[in-house]
Coordinates of C-alpha atoms and ligand atoms in Angstrom, one line a residue:
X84 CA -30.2 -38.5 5.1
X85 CA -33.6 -36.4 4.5
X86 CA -32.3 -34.2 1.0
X87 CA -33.9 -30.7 0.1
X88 CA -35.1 -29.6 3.6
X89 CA -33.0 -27.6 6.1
X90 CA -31.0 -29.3 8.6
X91 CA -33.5 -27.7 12.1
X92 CA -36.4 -29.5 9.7
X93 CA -34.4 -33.0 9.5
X94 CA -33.7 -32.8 13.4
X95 CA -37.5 -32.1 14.7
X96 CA -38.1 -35.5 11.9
X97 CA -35.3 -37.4 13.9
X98 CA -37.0 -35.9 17.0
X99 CA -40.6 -36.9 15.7
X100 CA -39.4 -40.7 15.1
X101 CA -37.2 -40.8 18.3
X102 CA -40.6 -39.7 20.3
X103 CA -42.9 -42.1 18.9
X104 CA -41.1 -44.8 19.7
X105 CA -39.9 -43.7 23.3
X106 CA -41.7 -40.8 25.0
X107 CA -39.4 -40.6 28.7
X108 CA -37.5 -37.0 28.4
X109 CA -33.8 -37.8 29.1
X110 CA -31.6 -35.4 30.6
X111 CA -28.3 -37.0 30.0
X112 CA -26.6 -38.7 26.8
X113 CA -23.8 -40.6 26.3
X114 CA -21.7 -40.7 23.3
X115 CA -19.7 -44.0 23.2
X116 CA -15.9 -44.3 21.8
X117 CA -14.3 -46.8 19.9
X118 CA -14.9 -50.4 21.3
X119 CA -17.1 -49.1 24.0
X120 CA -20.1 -50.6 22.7
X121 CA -20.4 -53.4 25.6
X122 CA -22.0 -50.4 27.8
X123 CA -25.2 -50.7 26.9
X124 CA -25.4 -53.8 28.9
X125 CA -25.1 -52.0 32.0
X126 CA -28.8 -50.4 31.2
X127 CA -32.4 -51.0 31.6
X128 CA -32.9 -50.7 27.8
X129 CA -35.9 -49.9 26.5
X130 CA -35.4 -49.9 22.6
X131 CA -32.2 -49.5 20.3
X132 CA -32.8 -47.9 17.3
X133 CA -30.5 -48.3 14.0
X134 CA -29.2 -44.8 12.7
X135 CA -30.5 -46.1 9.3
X136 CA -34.0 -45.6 10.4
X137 CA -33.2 -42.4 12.0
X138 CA -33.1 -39.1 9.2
X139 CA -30.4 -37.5 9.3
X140 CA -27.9 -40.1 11.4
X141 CA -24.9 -41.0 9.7
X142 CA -23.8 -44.9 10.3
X143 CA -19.9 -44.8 11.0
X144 CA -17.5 -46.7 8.8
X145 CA -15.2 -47.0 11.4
X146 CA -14.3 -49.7 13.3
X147 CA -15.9 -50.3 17.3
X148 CA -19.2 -48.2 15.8
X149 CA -22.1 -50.1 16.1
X150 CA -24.1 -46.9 14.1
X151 CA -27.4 -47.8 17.2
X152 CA -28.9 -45.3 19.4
X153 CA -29.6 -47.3 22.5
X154 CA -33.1 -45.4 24.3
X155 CA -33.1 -47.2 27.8
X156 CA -32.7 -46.2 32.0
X157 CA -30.1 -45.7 34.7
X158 CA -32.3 -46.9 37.6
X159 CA -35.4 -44.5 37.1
X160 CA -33.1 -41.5 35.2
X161 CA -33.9 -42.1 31.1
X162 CA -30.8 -42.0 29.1
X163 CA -30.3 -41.8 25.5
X164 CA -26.6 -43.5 24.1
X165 CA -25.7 -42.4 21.0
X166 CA -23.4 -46.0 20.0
X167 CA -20.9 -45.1 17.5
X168 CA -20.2 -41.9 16.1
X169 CA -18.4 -40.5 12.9
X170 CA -15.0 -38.7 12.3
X171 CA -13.9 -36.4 10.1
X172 CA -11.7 -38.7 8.0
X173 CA -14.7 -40.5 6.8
X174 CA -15.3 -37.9 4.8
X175 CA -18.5 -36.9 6.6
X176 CA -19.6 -33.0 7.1
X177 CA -19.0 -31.5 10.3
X178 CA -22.5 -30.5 10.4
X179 CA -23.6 -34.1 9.5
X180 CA -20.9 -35.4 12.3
X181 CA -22.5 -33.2 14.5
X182 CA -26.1 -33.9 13.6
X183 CA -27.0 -36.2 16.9
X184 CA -26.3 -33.3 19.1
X185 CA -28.4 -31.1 18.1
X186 CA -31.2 -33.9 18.4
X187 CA -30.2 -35.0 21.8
X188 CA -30.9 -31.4 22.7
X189 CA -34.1 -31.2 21.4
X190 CA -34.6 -34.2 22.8
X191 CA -34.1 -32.6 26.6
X192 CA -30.3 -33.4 27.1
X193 CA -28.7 -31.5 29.6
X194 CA -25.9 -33.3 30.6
X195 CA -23.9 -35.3 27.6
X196 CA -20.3 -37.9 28.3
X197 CA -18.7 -37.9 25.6
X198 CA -16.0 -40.8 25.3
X199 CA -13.2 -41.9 23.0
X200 CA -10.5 -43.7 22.1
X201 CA -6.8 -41.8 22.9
X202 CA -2.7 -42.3 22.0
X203 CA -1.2 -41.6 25.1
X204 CA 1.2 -38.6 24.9
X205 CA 2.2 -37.7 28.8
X206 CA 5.2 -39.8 29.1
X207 CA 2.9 -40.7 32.6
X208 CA 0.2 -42.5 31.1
X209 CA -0.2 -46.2 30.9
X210 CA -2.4 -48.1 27.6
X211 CA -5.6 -49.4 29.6
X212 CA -5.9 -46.0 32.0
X213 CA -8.1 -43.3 31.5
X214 CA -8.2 -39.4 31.1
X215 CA -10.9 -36.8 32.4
X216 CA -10.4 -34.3 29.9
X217 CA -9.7 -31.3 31.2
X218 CA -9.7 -29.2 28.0
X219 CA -9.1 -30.0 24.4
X220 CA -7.2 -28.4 21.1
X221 CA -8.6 -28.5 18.2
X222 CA -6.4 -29.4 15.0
X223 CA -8.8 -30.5 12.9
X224 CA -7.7 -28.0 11.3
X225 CA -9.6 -28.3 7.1
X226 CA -13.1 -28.6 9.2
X227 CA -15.1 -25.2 9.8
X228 CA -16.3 -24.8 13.1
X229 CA -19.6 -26.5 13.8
X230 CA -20.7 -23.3 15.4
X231 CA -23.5 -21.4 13.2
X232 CA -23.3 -18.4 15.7
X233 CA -19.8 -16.9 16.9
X234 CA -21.9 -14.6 19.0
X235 CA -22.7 -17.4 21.5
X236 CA -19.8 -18.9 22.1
X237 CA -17.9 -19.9 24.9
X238 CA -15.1 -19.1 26.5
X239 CA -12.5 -20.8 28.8
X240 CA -12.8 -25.0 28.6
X241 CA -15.8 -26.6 27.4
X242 CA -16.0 -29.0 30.0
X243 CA -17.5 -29.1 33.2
X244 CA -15.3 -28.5 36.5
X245 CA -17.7 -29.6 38.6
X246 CA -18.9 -33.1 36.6
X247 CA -15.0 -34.0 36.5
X248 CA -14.3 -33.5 40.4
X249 CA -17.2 -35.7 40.5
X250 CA -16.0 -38.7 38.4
X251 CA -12.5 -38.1 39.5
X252 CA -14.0 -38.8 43.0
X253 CA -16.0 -41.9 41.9
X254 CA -12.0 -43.2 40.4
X255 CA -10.5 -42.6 43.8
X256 CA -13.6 -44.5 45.2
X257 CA -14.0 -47.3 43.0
X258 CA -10.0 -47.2 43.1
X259 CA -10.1 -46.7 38.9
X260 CA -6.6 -44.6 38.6
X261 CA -7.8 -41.6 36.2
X262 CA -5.4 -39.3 35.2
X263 CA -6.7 -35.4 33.8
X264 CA -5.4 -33.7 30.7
X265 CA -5.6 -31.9 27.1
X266 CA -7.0 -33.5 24.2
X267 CA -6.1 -32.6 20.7
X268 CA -7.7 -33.2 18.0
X269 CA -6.6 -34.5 15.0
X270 CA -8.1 -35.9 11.0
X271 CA -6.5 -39.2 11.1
X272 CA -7.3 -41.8 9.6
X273 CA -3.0 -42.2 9.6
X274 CA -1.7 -42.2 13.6
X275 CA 1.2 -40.1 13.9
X276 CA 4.6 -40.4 12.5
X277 CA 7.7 -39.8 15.5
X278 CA 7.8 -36.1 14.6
X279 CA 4.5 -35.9 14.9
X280 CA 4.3 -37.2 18.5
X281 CA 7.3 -34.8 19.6
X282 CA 5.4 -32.1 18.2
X283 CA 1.9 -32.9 20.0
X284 CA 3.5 -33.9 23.3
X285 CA 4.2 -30.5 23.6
X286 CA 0.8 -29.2 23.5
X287 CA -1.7 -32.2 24.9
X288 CA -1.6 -35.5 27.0
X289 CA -3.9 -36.9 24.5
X290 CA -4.7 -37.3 20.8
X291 CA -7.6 -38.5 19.2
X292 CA -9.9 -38.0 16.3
X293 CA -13.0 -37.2 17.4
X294 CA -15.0 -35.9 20.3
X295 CA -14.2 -31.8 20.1
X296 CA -16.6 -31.3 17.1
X297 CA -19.4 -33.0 19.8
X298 CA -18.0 -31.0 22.6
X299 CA -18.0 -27.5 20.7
X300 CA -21.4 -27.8 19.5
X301 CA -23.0 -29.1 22.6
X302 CA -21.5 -26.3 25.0
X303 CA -23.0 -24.0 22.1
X304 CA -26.1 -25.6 22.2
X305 CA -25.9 -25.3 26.6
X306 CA -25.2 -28.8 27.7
X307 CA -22.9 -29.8 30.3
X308 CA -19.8 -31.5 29.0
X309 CA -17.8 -34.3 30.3
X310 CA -15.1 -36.1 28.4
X311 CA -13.7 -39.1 29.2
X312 CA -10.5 -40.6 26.9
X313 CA -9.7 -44.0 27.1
X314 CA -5.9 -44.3 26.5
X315 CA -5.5 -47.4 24.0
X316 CA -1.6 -46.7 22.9
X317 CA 1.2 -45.0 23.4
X318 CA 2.6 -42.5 21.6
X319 CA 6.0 -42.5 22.4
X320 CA 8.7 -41.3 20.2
X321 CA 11.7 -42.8 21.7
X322 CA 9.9 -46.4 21.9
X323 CA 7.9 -46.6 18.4
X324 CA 4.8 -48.9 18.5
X325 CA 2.5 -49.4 15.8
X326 CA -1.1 -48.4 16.3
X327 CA -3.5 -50.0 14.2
X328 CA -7.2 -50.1 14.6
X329 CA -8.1 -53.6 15.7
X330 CA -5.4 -52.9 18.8
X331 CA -7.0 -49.7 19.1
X332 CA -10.5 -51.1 19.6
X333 CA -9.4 -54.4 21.5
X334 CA -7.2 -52.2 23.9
X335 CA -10.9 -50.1 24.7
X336 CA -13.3 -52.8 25.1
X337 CA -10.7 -54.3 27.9
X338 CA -11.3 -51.0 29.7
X339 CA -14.7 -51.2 29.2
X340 CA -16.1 -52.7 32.6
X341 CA -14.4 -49.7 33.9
X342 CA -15.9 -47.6 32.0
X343 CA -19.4 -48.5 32.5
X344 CA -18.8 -48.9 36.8
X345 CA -17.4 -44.9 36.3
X346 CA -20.3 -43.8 33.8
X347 CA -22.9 -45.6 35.8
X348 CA -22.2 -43.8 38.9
X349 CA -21.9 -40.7 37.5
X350 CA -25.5 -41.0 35.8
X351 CA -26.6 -41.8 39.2
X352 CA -24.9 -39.0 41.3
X353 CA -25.6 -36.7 38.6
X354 CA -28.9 -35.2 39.7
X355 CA -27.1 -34.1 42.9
X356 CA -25.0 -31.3 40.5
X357 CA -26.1 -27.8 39.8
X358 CA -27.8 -26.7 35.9
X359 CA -25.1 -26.0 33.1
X360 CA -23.3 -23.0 33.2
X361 CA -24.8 -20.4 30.9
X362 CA -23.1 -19.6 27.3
X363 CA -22.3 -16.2 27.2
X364 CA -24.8 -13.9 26.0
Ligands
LIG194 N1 -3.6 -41.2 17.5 C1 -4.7 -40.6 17.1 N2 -5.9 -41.1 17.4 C2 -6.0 -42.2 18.2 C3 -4.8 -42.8 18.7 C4 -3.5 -42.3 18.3 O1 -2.5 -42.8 18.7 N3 -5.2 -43.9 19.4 C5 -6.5 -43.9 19.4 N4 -7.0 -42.8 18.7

């Protein structure tokens, strides 16, 4: 962390050192969830740089969060992937949690996946399976928003209809069953007690604790969102498991191959999809 200079200053240093090291502009981003890591395998990658030699980047404490961003190619599309991330209940600020974003889009990012790990609410869903989200609610409830601006914002869902019809579509093709549905958001660290999970399966299909900072700022910022939750457990009232976070992040590097055939394809149809829709004025 760069101390005594203002926060646009420490992202055009980040920027600096990102661009002197790599110069391709990349259009898309992706942030990786919990025990997701394994993606990066699936690129051409050009250089992987530790958030420690990046100003401003926090490493995560968490576990599945490598703390790397990962500079490399889709075929010829250059794509930046932000490997690890960190929550709120590491005690980190939102506006240090939400620090990469605002580099990625100085960077040239456009189009940013954001992924992560997800208890399974919807009485539907299977551990292993995944959800587009389709919108999110946000119960991180101590944080401030990450928005500077309220005269910006958006309205309606964050995310992007038309980027989900398209990875829905790569599922059906690449028969990967994805299921769509509402996020929430929650602090953690603690998964949910029984009550808990009666009261959030009234509202959502899915809760994690993470991703709608990310979201929020980005579709500030313009980018075109897609969310992606990989569902790791259960959250079933009426058939208690217990979450912990070594299941959590073995559960998500199973589903990983998965992952990277859906996120791969999507990278590659991507360019074929209209510009972002415009934040209201
Ligand atoms: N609750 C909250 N966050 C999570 C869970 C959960 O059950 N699983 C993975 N992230």
């Amino acid at each position: 962390m760069t101390s005594g200079v203002d926060i646009q200053t420490e992202v055009e240093i980040a920027v600096n050192e990102i661009r002197k090291q790599w110069q391709p502009t990349p259009t898309v981003a992706v942030i990786l969830g919990t025990g997701l890591g394994a993606f990066v395998d699936g690129l051409n990658i050009d250089l992987v740089i530790p958030y420690s030699n990046l100003p401003g980047f926090c490493a995560s404490t968490a576990i599945g969060h490598a703390g790397e961003l990962v500079c490399g190619r889709v075929g010829e599309t250059p794509i930046l992937v932000l490997c690890g991330r960190t929550h709120s209940y590491e005690g980190v600020p939102l506006e240090r949690m939400t620090f990469p974003v605002k580099v990625l889009k100085q960077l040239g990012v456009s189009t940013l996946l954001v992924s992560c790990a997800a208890g399974g609410l919807s009485p539907s869903f299977q551990a292993g399976e995944f959800m587009v989200i389709d919108d999110h609610i946000d119960f991180l409830l101590q944080l401030k928003s990450p928005l500077t601006s309220y005269s910006r914002s958006f309205t309606s869902t964050p995310y992007d209809e038309e980027l989900n019809e398209l990875i829905c579509n790569i599922g059906r093709e690449q028969n990967i069953p994805l299921n769509s549905g509402t996020y929430v958001s929650v602090t953690g660290p603690n998964y949910e007690t029984r009550a808990e999970m009666r009261f959030y399966r009234r509202m959502a299909d899915a809760i994690g604790m993470s991703t709608v900072p990310e979201v929020t700022l980005a579709r500030q910022l313009g980018m075109r969102v897609c969310g992606l939750a990989t569902i790791t457990n259960l959250c079933n009232p009426d058939a208690l498991a217990i979450a912990d976070g070594e299941d959590v992040a073995k559960v998500a590097s199973q589903t990983e191959p998965n992952f990277r055939r859906l996120v791969l394809e999507l990278i590659r149809r991507i360019s074929n999809v209209g510009q972002a829709p415009a934040c209201l004025p």
